[in-house]
Coordinates of C-alpha atoms and ligand atoms in Angstrom, one line a residue:
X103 CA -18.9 24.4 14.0
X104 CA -16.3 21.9 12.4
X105 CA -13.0 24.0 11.7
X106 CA -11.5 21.4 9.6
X107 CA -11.4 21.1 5.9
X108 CA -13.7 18.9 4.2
X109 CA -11.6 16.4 2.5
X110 CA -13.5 13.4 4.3
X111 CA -16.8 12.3 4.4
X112 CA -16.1 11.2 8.0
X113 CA -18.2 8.2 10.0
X114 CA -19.4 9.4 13.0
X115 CA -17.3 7.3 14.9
X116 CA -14.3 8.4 17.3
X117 CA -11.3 6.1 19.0
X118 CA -9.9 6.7 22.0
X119 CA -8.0 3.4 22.7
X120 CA -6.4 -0.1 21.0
X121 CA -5.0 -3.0 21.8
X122 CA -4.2 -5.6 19.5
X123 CA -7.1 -5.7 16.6
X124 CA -9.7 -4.3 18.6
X125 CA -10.6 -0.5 19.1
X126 CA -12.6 1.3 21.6
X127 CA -14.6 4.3 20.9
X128 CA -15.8 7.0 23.3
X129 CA -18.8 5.3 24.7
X130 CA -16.9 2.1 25.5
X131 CA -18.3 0.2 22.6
X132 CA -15.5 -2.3 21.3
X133 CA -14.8 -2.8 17.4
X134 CA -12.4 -5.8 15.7
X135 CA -10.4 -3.4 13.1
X136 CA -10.2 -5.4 9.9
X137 CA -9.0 -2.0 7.9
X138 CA -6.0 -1.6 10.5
X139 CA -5.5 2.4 9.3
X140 CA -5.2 1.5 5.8
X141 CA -3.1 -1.1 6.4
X142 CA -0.7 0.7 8.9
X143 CA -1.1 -0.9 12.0
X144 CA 0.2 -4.4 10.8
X145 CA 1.3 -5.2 14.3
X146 CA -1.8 -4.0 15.9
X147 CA -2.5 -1.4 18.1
X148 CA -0.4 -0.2 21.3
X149 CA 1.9 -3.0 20.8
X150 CA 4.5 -3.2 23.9
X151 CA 7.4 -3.4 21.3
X152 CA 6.3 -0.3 19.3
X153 CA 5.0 1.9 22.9
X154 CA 8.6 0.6 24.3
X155 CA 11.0 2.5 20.9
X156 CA 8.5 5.4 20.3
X157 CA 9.3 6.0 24.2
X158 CA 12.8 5.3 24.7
X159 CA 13.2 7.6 21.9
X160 CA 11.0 10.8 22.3
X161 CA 14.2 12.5 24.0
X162 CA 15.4 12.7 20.8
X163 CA 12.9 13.1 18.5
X164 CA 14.3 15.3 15.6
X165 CA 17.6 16.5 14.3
X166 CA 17.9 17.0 11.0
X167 CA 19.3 15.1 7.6
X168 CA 22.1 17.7 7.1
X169 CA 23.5 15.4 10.3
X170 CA 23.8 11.6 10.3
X171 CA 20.7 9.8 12.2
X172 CA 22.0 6.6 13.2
X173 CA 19.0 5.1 13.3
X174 CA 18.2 5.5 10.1
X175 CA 21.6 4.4 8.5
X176 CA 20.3 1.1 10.8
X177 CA 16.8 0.8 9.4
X178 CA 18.7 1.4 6.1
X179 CA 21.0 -1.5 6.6
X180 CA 17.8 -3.8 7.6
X181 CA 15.6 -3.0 5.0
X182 CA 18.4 -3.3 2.1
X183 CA 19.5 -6.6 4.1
X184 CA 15.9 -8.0 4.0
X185 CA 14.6 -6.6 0.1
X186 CA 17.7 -7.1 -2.1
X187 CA 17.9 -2.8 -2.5
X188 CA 21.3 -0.8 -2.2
X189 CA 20.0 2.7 -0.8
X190 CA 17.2 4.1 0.4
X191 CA 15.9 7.8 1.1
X192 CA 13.4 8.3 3.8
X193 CA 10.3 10.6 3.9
X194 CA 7.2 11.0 5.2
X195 CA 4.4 9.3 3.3
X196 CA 3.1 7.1 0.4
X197 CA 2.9 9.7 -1.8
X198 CA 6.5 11.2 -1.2
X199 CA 8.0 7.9 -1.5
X200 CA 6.5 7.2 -5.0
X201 CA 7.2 11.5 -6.1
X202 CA 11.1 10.1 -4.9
X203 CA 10.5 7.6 -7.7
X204 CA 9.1 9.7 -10.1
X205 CA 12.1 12.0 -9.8
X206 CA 14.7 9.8 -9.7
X207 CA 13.3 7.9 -12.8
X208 CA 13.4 11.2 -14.3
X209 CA 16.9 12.2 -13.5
X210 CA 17.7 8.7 -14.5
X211 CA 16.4 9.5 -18.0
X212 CA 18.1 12.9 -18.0
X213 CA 22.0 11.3 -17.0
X214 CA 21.1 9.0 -20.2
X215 CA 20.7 11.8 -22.7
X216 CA 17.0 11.6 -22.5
X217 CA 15.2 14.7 -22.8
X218 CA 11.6 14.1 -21.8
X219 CA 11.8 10.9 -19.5
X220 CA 8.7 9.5 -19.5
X221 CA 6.8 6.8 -16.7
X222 CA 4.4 4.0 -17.8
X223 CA 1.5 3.8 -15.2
X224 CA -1.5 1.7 -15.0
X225 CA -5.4 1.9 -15.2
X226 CA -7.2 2.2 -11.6
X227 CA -3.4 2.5 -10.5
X228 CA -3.1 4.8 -6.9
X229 CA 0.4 6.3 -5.8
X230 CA -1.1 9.4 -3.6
X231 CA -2.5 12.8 -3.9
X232 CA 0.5 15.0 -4.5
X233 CA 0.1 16.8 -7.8
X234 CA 2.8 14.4 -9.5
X235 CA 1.5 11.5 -8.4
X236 CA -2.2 12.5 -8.4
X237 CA -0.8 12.4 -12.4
X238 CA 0.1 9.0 -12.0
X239 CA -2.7 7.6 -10.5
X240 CA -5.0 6.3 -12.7
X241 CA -8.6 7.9 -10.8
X242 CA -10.5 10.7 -13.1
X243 CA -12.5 11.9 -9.9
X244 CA -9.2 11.8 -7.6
X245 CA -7.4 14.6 -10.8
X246 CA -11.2 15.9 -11.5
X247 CA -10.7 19.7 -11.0
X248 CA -7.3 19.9 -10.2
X249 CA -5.8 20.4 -13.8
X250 CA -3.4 21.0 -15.4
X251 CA -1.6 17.3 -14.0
X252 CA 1.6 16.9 -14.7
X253 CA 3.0 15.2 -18.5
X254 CA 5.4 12.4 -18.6
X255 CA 3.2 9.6 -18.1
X256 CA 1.8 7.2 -20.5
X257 CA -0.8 5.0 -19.3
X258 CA -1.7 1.3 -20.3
X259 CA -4.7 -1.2 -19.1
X260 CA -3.0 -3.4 -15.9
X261 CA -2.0 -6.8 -16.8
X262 CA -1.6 -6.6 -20.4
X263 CA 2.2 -6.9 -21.3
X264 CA 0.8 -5.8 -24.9
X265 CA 0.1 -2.4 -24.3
X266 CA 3.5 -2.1 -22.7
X267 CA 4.5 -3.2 -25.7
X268 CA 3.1 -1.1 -28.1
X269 CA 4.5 1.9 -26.4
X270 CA 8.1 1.0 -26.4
X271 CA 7.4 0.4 -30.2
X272 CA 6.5 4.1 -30.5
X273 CA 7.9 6.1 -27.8
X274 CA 11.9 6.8 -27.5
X275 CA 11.4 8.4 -24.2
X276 CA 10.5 6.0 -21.9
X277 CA 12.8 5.3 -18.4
X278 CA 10.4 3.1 -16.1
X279 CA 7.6 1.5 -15.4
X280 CA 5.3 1.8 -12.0
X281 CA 3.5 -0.7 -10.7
X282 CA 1.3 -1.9 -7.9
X283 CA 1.8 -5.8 -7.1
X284 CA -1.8 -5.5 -6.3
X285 CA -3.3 -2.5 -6.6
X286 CA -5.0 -1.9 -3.4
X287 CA -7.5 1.6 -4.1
X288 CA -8.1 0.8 -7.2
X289 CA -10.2 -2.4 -6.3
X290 CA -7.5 -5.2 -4.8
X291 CA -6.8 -6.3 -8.7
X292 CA -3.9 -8.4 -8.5
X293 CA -1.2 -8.7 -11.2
X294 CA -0.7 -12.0 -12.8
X295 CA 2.8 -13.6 -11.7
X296 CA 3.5 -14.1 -15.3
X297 CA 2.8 -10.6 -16.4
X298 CA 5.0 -9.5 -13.7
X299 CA 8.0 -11.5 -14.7
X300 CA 7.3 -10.7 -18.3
X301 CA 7.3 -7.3 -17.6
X302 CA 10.4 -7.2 -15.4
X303 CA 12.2 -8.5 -18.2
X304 CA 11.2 -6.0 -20.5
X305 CA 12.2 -3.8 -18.7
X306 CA 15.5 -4.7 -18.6
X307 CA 15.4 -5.2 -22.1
X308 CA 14.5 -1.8 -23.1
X309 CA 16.9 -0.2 -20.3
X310 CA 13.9 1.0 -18.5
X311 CA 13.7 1.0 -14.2
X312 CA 11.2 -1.4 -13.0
X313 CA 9.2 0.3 -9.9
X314 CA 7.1 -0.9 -7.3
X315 CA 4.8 1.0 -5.4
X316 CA 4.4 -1.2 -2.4
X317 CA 3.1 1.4 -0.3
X318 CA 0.1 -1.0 0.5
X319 CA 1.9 -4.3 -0.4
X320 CA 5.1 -4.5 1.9
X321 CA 5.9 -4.9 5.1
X322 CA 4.4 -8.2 5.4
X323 CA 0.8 -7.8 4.3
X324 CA 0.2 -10.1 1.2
X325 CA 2.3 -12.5 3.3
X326 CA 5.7 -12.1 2.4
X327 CA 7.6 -9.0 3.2
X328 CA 6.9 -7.5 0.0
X329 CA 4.7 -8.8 -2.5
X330 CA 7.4 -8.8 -5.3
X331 CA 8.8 -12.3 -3.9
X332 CA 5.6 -14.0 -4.9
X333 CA 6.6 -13.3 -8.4
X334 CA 10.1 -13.9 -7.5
X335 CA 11.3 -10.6 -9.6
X336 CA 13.5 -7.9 -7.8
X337 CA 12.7 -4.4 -8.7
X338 CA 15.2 -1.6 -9.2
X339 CA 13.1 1.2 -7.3
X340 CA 10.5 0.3 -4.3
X341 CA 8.0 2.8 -2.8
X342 CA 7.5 1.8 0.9
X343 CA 5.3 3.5 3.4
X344 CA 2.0 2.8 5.4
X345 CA 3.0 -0.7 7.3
X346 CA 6.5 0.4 8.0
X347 CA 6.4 2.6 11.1
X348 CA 3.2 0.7 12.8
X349 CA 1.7 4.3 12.6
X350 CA 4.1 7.3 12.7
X351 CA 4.6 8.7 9.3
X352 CA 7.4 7.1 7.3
X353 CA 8.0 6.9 3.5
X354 CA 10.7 5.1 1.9
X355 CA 11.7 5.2 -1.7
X356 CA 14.4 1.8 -2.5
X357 CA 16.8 1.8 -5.4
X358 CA 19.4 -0.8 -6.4
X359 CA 21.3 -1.7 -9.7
X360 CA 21.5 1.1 -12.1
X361 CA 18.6 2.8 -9.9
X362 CA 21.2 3.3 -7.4
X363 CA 23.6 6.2 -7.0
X364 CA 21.2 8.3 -8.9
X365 CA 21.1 11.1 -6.5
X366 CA 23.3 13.3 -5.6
X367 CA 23.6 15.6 -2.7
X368 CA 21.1 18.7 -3.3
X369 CA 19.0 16.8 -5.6
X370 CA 16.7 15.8 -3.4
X371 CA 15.8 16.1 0.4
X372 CA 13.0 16.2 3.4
X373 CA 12.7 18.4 6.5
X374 CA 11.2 15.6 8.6
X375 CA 11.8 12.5 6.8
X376 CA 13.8 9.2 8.3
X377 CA 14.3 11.2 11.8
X378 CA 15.6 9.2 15.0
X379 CA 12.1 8.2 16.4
X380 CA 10.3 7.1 13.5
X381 CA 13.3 4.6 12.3
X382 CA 13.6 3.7 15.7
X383 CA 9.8 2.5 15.3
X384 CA 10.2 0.9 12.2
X385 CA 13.0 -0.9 13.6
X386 CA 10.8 -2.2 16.0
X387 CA 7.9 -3.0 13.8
X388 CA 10.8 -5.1 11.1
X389 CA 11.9 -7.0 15.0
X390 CA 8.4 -7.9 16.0
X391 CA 6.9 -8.9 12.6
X392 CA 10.5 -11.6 12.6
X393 CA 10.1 -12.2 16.5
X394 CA 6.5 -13.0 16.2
X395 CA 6.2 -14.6 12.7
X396 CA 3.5 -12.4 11.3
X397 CA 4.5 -13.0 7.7
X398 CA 3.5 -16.7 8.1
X399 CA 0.5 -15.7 10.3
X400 CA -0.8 -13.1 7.6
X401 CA 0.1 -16.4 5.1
X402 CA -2.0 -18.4 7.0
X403 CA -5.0 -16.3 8.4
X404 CA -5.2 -14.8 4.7
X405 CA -5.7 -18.2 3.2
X406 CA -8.2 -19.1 6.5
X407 CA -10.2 -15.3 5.2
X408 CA -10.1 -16.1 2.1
X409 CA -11.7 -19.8 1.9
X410 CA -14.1 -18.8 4.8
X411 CA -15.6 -15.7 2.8
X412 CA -15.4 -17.8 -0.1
X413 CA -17.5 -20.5 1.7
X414 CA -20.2 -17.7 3.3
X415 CA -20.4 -16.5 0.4
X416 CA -20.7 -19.4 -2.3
X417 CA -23.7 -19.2 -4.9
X418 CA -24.7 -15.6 -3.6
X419 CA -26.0 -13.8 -6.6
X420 CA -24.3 -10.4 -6.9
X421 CA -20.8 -11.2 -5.4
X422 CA -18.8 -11.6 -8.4
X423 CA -15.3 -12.0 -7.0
X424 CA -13.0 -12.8 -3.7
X425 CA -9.3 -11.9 -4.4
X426 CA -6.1 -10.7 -2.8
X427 CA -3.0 -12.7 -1.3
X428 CA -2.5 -12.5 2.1
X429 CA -4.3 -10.3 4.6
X430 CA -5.3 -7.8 1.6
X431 CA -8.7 -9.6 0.3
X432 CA -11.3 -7.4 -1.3
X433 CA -14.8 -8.9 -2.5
X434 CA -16.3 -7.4 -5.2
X435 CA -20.0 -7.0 -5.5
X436 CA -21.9 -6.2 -8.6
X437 CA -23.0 -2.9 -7.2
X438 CA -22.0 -0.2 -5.1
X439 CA -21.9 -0.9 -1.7
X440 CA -20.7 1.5 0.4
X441 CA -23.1 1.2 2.5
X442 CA -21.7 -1.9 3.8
X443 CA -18.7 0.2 5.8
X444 CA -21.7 1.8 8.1
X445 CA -23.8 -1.5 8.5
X446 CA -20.6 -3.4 9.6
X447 CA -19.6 -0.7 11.6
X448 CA -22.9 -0.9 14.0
X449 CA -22.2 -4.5 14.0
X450 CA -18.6 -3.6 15.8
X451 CA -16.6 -4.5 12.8
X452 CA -14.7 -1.9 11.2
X453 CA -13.7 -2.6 6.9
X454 CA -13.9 -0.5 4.2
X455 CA -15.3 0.3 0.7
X456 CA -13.2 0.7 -2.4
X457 CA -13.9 1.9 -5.8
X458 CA -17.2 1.6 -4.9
X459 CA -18.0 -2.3 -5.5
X460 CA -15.1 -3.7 -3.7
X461 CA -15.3 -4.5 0.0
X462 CA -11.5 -4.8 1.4
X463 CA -10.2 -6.5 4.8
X464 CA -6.6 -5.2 5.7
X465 CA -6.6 -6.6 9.4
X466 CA -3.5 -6.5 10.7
X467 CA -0.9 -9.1 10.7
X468 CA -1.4 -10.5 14.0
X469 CA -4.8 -11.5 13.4
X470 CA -6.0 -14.6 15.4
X471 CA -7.9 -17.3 14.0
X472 CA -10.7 -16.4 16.4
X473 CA -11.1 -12.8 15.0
X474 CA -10.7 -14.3 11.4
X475 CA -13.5 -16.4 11.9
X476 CA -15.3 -13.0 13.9
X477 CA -14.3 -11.1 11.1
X478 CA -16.7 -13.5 8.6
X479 CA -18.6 -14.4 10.7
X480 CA -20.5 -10.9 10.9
X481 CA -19.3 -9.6 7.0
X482 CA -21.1 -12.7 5.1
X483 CA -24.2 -12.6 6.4
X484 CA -24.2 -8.9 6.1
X485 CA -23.0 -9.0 2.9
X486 CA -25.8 -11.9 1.8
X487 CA -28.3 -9.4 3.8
X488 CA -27.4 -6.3 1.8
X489 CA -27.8 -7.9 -1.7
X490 CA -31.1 -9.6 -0.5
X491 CA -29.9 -13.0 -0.8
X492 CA -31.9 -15.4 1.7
X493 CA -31.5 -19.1 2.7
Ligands
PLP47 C1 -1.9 4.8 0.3 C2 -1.1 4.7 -1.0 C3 -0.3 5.7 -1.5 C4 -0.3 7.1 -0.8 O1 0.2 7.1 0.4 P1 0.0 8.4 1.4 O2 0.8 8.0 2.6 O3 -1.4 8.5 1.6 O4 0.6 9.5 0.7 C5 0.4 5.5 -2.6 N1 0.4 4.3 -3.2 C6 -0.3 3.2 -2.7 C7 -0.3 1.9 -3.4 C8 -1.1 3.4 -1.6 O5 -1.9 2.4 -1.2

C-alpha cells in the first residue's frame, strides 16, 4: 500500500541517478530531461560545482535567522548586484516568495493610509498553492473546493493594459500589480514587451508596486538572468525561486525603491529559509551559470529549439502555436494532449503537459546542441504521430 497522499497522478517512473541532462531510472534505462524538475535544475544534474558547496557546507547546515548567516548576506549582495534590487528576504519556495509579496504589498498599502490594499493578478496566472496565493492564481480547478480564498485581488485578462486601466478608474485601493513575464503553468503565454513597459509605467503613475513573479523566469532560463531585462523595465518587488538553488529549496522575495524598507523586524520571518547551505548552493549555481555562460547558451540553444520544432513541425494540422524565449518553449496543440508526457517518456525523453494543450520544454541551461537536436528529434515526430499527421 502507498502511504502517501494523493496529490499527484505520478508516472510510473523512478530516478536514481543524473548527470548533466540525462537521468537514469532503476532498471538502467537512460532519459534526456527536457523538464529539468520544473525548471530547477538549470545547471543540470550532480554538477561538480553544486555536489562541491552542498558538501563543503553540510557541517553547518542550519542556524537560525535570529543570527546572521553569512552566506546569505553574500548571496544577498550578488543577487541585488546582478538584478538592480536593494534587499531581499529568503524562504523556502515559489509560493512563499510570492505570499512575501503579497504581504509586503499589503503593508505597503496599509503605511500609505490604505485600508484594504488590493493586488491586480492575471487570467491563467500561477504563483503557488498556498491559500493566498492559490487566491492569486488564476486556475478554477487549482481553488475548486478549497473556498473561502482569500479577497484583495482583482483580476484582469493578461496583456491588455485596458483592463488595468479600467480598474484604477474605479478602485481607490489598489497597491500593486503581479505579473508573470511569461506565464509558465498557465500555458507559456508570453507578455508583450510593450504591455510590459506600458504597464510598468502605470504603475508608477498610480503609486502602485510593480511585481514579478519570476519563480519560473529567472535565473537564466528565458536567456537573460531574469526575463524583465528583455523588456528592459525594473520591477520594485521580484519573486525568485525554482532555478536558484539547482535543487535545494530556496525562495526569494526582492524589493527595491519604495518596495524597500517595508519590513520591519517581527513583521515577517521563516524557520528554515536562506540557511548557510542552501545560499551556499545558490552561490554556486549564480558562479557556474557566469563561469560557464549558460545565459548565452540558453540564448542560443532556445533560438536552435525553437526554429527546429518550428521546422518539424511546419504545416502540421492541429499545432496551432510554438512560443517561449529562451529554454522555456511550450507548443500548443488544438487538443489535449497529455498523453504526449507518457509516449515521450518510453521514447527516453522526459517533457511535460500544461494546461492541457501545451507541451513545454524547460531543459536546463547547459543543454548541448546535440541534445537540442535529440530533444526534436524524438518530440516532432511524436507530436505529428499523435495528431495523425502523415508524410
Ligand atoms: C512554480 C511556481 C510557483 C510556485 O512555486 P512552489 O515552489 O511550487 O511553491 C509560483 N509562481 C510561478 C510562476 C511558478 O512557476
Amino acid at each position: 500500500m502507498n502511504h502517501l497522499m494523493s496529490t499527484y497522478a505520478r508516472l510510473p517512473v523512478a530516478f536514481v541517478r543524473g548527470e548533466g541532462a540525462w537521468l537514469w531510472d532503476e532498471a538502467g534505462r537512460r532519459y534526456l530531461d527536457a523538464l529539468a524538475g520544473i525548471a530547477v535544475n538549470g545547471v543540470g544534474h550532480a554538477h561538480p560545482g553544486i555536489v562541491k558547496a552542498i558538501t563543503e557546507n553540510a557541517s553547518l547546515i542550519h542556524t537560525s535567522n535570529i543570527y546572521r548567516v553569512i552566506h546569505q548576506e553574500q548571496l544577498a549582495a550578488k543577487l541585488c548586484a546582478l538584478s538592480g534590487m536593494d534587499e531581499i528576504f529568503f524562504c523556502n519556495s515559489g509560493s512563499e516568495a510570492n505570499e512575501t509579496a503579497i504581504k509586503l504589498a499589503r503593508l505597503y498599502g496599509h503605511q500609505r493610509g490604505i485600508e484594504v490594499p488590493t493586488i491586480i493578478v492575471m487570467e491563467r496566472a500561477w504563483h503557488g498553492r498556498t491559500i493566498a496565493t492559490l487566491s492569486a492564481t488564476g486556475n478554477r480547478k487549482a481553488q475548486a473546493g478549497f473556498e473561502p480564498l482569500v479577497t484583495g485581488f482583482v483580476r484582469v485578462p493578461y496583456n491588455d493594459i485596458q483592463a488595468v486601466r479600467a480598474v484604477a478608474e474605479h478602485n481607490r485601493n489598489v497597491v500593486a500589480v503581479l505579473l508573470e513575464p511569461i506565464q509558465g503553468e498557465g500555458g507559456v503565454n508570453v507578455a508583450d514587451m510593450q504591455y510590459q513597459r506600458e504597464l510598468h509605467a502605470f504603475c508608477h503613475e498610480q503609486g502602485w508596486l510593480y511585481m514579478l513573479d519570476e519563480v519560473q523566469t529567472g535565473i537564466g532560463r528565458t536567456g537573460t538572468l531574469f526575463a524583465f531585462q528583455h523588456a528592459g523595465v525594473q520591477p520594485d518587488v521580484m519573486a525568485l525561486a525554482k532555478g536558484l538553488g539547482s535543487g535545494v529549496p530556496i525562495g526569494a522575495c526582492l524589493a527595491r525603491g519604495s518596495a524597500a524598507g517595508v519590513f520591519k523586524p517581527g513583521n515577517h520571518g521563516t524557520t528554515f529559509g536562506g540557511g548557510p547551505l542552501v545560499c551556499a548552493a545558490a552561490q554556486a549555481t549564480l558562479d557556474i551559470m557566469d563561469a560557464e555562460g549558460l545565459l548565452e547558451n540558453a540564448a542560443r540553444q532556445g533560438a536552435r529549439l525553437k526554429e527546429a520544432l518550428l521546422a518539424g513541425l511546419q504545416n502540421v494540422p492541429g499545432v496551432v502555436e510554438v512560443r517561449g524565449q529562451g529554454l522555456m518553449l511550450g507548443i500548443e496543440l488544438d487538443r489535449p494532449c497529455g498523453e504526449i508526457v507518457t509516449r515521450a517518456l518510453a521514447q527516453g525523453l522526459l517533457v511535460n503537459v500544461t494546461s492541457e494543450k501545451v507541451v513545454r520544454l524547460l531543459p536546463p541551461l547547459i543543454l548541448t546542441g546535440e541534445q537540442t537536436d535529440q530533444i526534436v528529434g524524438i518530440l516532432a515526430p511524436l507530436i505529428r504521430d499523435f495528431l495523425g499527421f502523415r508524410q
